[in-house]
PDB file of C-alpha atoms in Angstrom:
ATOM      1  CA  UNK A   5      14.349  -6.886  -6.194  1.00 87.00           C
ATOM      2  CA  UNK A   6      15.180  -3.873  -4.057  1.00 88.00           C
ATOM      3  CA  UNK A   7      17.050  -2.229  -6.897  1.00 86.00           C
ATOM      4  CA  UNK A   8      14.046  -2.595  -9.120  1.00 83.00           C
ATOM      5  CA  UNK A   9      11.705  -1.156  -6.613  1.00 87.00           C
ATOM      6  CA  UNK A  10      13.959   1.748  -5.721  1.00 87.00           C
ATOM      7  CA  UNK A  11      12.767   3.219  -9.064  1.00 84.00           C
ATOM      8  CA  UNK A  12       9.395   3.676  -7.377  1.00 88.00           C
ATOM      9  CA  UNK A  13      11.005   6.028  -4.768  1.00 91.00           C
ATOM     10  CA  UNK A  14      10.819   8.995  -7.166  1.00 91.00           C
ATOM     11  CA  UNK A  15       7.169   8.154  -8.067  1.00 91.00           C
ATOM     12  CA  UNK A  16       6.264   8.045  -4.373  1.00 93.00           C
ATOM     13  CA  UNK A  17       8.001  11.329  -3.718  1.00 94.00           C
ATOM     14  CA  UNK A  18       6.319  13.066  -6.689  1.00 94.00           C
ATOM     15  CA  UNK A  19       2.868  11.678  -5.725  1.00 94.00           C
ATOM     16  CA  UNK A  20       3.247  12.968  -2.111  1.00 95.00           C
ATOM     17  CA  UNK A  21       4.208  16.417  -3.357  1.00 95.00           C
ATOM     18  CA  UNK A  22       1.288  16.469  -5.742  1.00 95.00           C
ATOM     19  CA  UNK A  23      -1.109  15.447  -2.975  1.00 94.00           C
ATOM     20  CA  UNK A  24       0.402  17.961  -0.408  1.00 94.00           C
ATOM     21  CA  UNK A  25       1.624  15.175   1.822  1.00 95.00           C
ATOM     22  CA  UNK A  26       4.940  15.142   3.749  1.00 95.00           C
ATOM     23  CA  UNK A  27       6.675  11.771   3.356  1.00 96.00           C
ATOM     24  CA  UNK A  28       9.887  10.155   4.381  1.00 96.00           C
ATOM     25  CA  UNK A  29      11.800   8.317   1.676  1.00 95.00           C
ATOM     26  CA  UNK A  30      10.404   4.911   0.730  1.00 94.00           C
ATOM     27  CA  UNK A  31      11.871   2.205   2.999  1.00 95.00           C
ATOM     28  CA  UNK A  32      12.577  -1.177   1.453  1.00 95.00           C
ATOM     29  CA  UNK A  33      13.248  -4.324   3.518  1.00 96.00           C
ATOM     30  CA  UNK A  34      14.258  -7.727   2.094  1.00 95.00           C
ATOM     31  CA  UNK A  35      15.416  -6.098  -1.125  1.00 92.00           C
ATOM     32  CA  UNK A  36      18.391  -8.407  -1.359  1.00 94.00           C
ATOM     33  CA  UNK A  37      16.112 -11.221  -2.604  1.00 91.00           C
ATOM     34  CA  UNK A  38      16.768 -12.294  -6.183  1.00 89.00           C
ATOM     35  CA  UNK A  39      13.715 -12.997  -8.326  1.00 83.00           C
ATOM     36  CA  UNK A  40      13.043 -13.556 -11.991  1.00 79.00           C
ATOM     37  CA  UNK A  41      11.228 -10.319 -12.893  1.00 73.00           C
ATOM     38  CA  UNK A  42       9.407 -11.980 -15.834  1.00 76.00           C
ATOM     39  CA  UNK A  43       7.289 -13.881 -13.370  1.00 75.00           C
ATOM     40  CA  UNK A  44       6.180 -10.792 -11.595  1.00 74.00           C
ATOM     41  CA  UNK A  45       6.004  -8.066 -14.328  1.00 73.00           C
ATOM     42  CA  UNK A  46       2.228  -7.670 -14.179  1.00 79.00           C
ATOM     43  CA  UNK A  47       2.268  -7.485 -10.396  1.00 79.00           C
ATOM     44  CA  UNK A  48       5.094  -4.902 -10.340  1.00 72.00           C
ATOM     45  CA  UNK A  49       3.186  -2.634 -12.736  1.00 73.00           C
ATOM     46  CA  UNK A  50       0.089  -2.589 -10.418  1.00 83.00           C
ATOM     47  CA  UNK A  51       2.203  -1.634  -7.367  1.00 88.00           C
ATOM     48  CA  UNK A  52       1.866   1.954  -8.426  1.00 89.00           C
ATOM     49  CA  UNK A  53      -1.799   1.748  -7.348  1.00 88.00           C
ATOM     50  CA  UNK A  54      -0.788   0.464  -3.873  1.00 89.00           C
ATOM     51  CA  UNK A  55       1.603   3.362  -3.389  1.00 92.00           C
ATOM     52  CA  UNK A  56      -0.968   5.906  -4.680  1.00 91.00           C
ATOM     53  CA  UNK A  57      -3.661   4.543  -2.239  1.00 88.00           C
ATOM     54  CA  UNK A  58      -1.187   4.623   0.673  1.00 92.00           C
ATOM     55  CA  UNK A  59      -0.354   8.276   0.023  1.00 94.00           C
ATOM     56  CA  UNK A  60      -3.779   9.496  -1.038  1.00 91.00           C
ATOM     57  CA  UNK A  61      -5.991   7.578   1.465  1.00 87.00           C
ATOM     58  CA  UNK A  62      -3.603   6.526   4.236  1.00 90.00           C
ATOM     59  CA  UNK A  63      -1.075   9.271   4.879  1.00 95.00           C
ATOM     60  CA  UNK A  64      -2.622  12.308   6.486  1.00 94.00           C
ATOM     61  CA  UNK A  65      -1.519  15.840   5.719  1.00 93.00           C
ATOM     62  CA  UNK A  66       1.233  17.179   7.992  1.00 95.00           C
ATOM     63  CA  UNK A  67      -1.037  19.343  10.159  1.00 94.00           C
ATOM     64  CA  UNK A  68      -3.451  16.414  10.834  1.00 94.00           C
ATOM     65  CA  UNK A  69      -0.560  14.100  11.614  1.00 94.00           C
ATOM     66  CA  UNK A  70       0.916  16.581  14.100  1.00 96.00           C
ATOM     67  CA  UNK A  71      -2.503  17.127  15.803  1.00 96.00           C
ATOM     68  CA  UNK A  72      -2.655  13.325  16.312  1.00 94.00           C
ATOM     69  CA  UNK A  73       0.762  13.295  17.953  1.00 95.00           C
ATOM     70  CA  UNK A  74       2.505  11.773  14.953  1.00 96.00           C
ATOM     71  CA  UNK A  75       5.545  13.103  13.169  1.00 96.00           C
ATOM     72  CA  UNK A  76       4.839  15.508  10.389  1.00 96.00           C
ATOM     73  CA  UNK A  77       6.179  13.165   7.702  1.00 97.00           C
ATOM     74  CA  UNK A  78       4.441   9.860   6.966  1.00 96.00           C
ATOM     75  CA  UNK A  79       6.247   6.657   6.139  1.00 97.00           C
ATOM     76  CA  UNK A  80       5.668   3.886   3.615  1.00 96.00           C
ATOM     77  CA  UNK A  81       7.482   0.565   3.866  1.00 95.00           C
ATOM     78  CA  UNK A  82       7.899  -2.108   1.330  1.00 94.00           C
ATOM     79  CA  UNK A  83       8.847  -5.546   2.626  1.00 96.00           C
ATOM     80  CA  UNK A  84       9.806  -8.573   0.500  1.00 94.00           C
ATOM     81  CA  UNK A  85       9.971 -12.096   1.891  1.00 95.00           C
ATOM     82  CA  UNK A  86      10.478 -15.516   0.345  1.00 94.00           C
ATOM     83  CA  UNK A  87       7.828 -17.886   1.711  1.00 95.00           C
ATOM     84  CA  UNK A  88       8.230 -21.627   1.348  1.00 94.00           C
ATOM     85  CA  UNK A  89       4.942 -23.557   0.821  1.00 94.00           C
ATOM     86  CA  UNK A  90       3.904 -27.044  -0.316  1.00 95.00           C
ATOM     87  CA  UNK A  91       3.571 -25.650  -3.839  1.00 93.00           C
ATOM     88  CA  UNK A  92       7.044 -24.193  -3.792  1.00 91.00           C
ATOM     89  CA  UNK A  93       8.495 -20.770  -2.923  1.00 89.00           C
ATOM     90  CA  UNK A  94       6.426 -17.590  -3.231  1.00 88.00           C
ATOM     91  CA  UNK A  95       7.259 -13.990  -3.015  1.00 88.00           C
ATOM     92  CA  UNK A  96       5.389 -12.143  -0.203  1.00 92.00           C
ATOM     93  CA  UNK A  97       5.188  -8.386  -0.712  1.00 91.00           C
ATOM     94  CA  UNK A  98       3.847  -6.182   1.993  1.00 93.00           C
ATOM     95  CA  UNK A  99       3.152  -2.372   1.657  1.00 91.00           C
ATOM     96  CA  UNK A 100       2.543  -0.684   4.972  1.00 93.00           C
ATOM     97  CA  UNK A 101       2.077   2.982   5.916  1.00 94.00           C
ATOM     98  CA  UNK A 102       1.776   4.783   9.244  1.00 95.00           C
ATOM     99  CA  UNK A 103      -1.360   6.664   8.144  1.00 94.00           C
ATOM    100  CA  UNK A 104      -4.905   6.802   9.467  1.00 90.00           C
ATOM    101  CA  UNK A 105      -5.824   3.291   8.383  1.00 85.00           C
ATOM    102  CA  UNK A 106      -8.907   1.998   6.608  1.00 81.00           C
ATOM    103  CA  UNK A 107     -12.311   3.159   7.678  1.00 83.00           C
ATOM    104  CA  UNK A 108     -14.510   0.042   7.206  1.00 86.00           C
ATOM    105  CA  UNK A 109     -17.766   2.065   7.398  1.00 88.00           C
ATOM    106  CA  UNK A 110     -16.589   4.389   4.555  1.00 86.00           C
ATOM    107  CA  UNK A 111     -15.852   1.261   2.460  1.00 86.00           C
ATOM    108  CA  UNK A 112     -19.317  -0.099   3.180  1.00 89.00           C
ATOM    109  CA  UNK A 113     -20.908   3.214   2.168  1.00 92.00           C
ATOM    110  CA  UNK A 114     -18.965   3.138  -1.116  1.00 90.00           C
ATOM    111  CA  UNK A 115     -20.060  -0.421  -1.792  1.00 91.00           C
ATOM    112  CA  UNK A 116     -23.700   0.497  -1.251  1.00 92.00           C
ATOM    113  CA  UNK A 117     -23.316   3.565  -3.466  1.00 95.00           C
ATOM    114  CA  UNK A 118     -21.963   1.279  -6.158  1.00 94.00           C
ATOM    115  CA  UNK A 119     -24.915  -1.100  -5.883  1.00 93.00           C
ATOM    116  CA  UNK A 120     -23.338  -4.057  -4.147  1.00 92.00           C
ATOM    117  CA  UNK A 121     -25.990  -6.270  -2.537  1.00 89.00           C
ATOM    118  CA  UNK A 122     -26.250  -5.749   1.209  1.00 89.00           C
ATOM    119  CA  UNK A 123     -25.841  -9.457   1.866  1.00 87.00           C
ATOM    120  CA  UNK A 124     -22.406  -9.353   0.239  1.00 86.00           C
ATOM    121  CA  UNK A 125     -21.123  -6.460   2.429  1.00 87.00           C
ATOM    122  CA  UNK A 126     -19.017  -7.736   5.314  1.00 83.00           C
ATOM    123  CA  UNK A 127     -20.315  -6.527   8.687  1.00 81.00           C
ATOM    124  CA  UNK A 128     -17.322  -7.566  10.753  1.00 78.00           C
ATOM    125  CA  UNK A 129     -14.526  -4.946  10.678  1.00 78.00           C
ATOM    126  CA  UNK A 130     -11.886  -7.724  10.952  1.00 71.00           C
TER     127      UNK A 130
END
């Protein structure tokens, strides 16, 4: 699976450049797992959205990162893990970055702006 996702490395690099972000090369862990790509083809195609969000909304610009005591370049890691359950094996995919994180209040504001009923908006940041 790692070889397949290595093709996303160029996309991640190009997106970072386009968004004026400094980024280390995409790090892949657990890439030695063998999977049947036909079972995951739809999922793999939407991974682009996860990478774009991590770069656009998570990773800060270099000057902001340095002012926060972080290294100039951000990092994105992709981790694959085979998880055994009662229903059989599953592929767990984690995309993490070392950016600013998610601002729950900003998400609540966006939900309100989009007309989501206040009762359906989670109040607990966890």
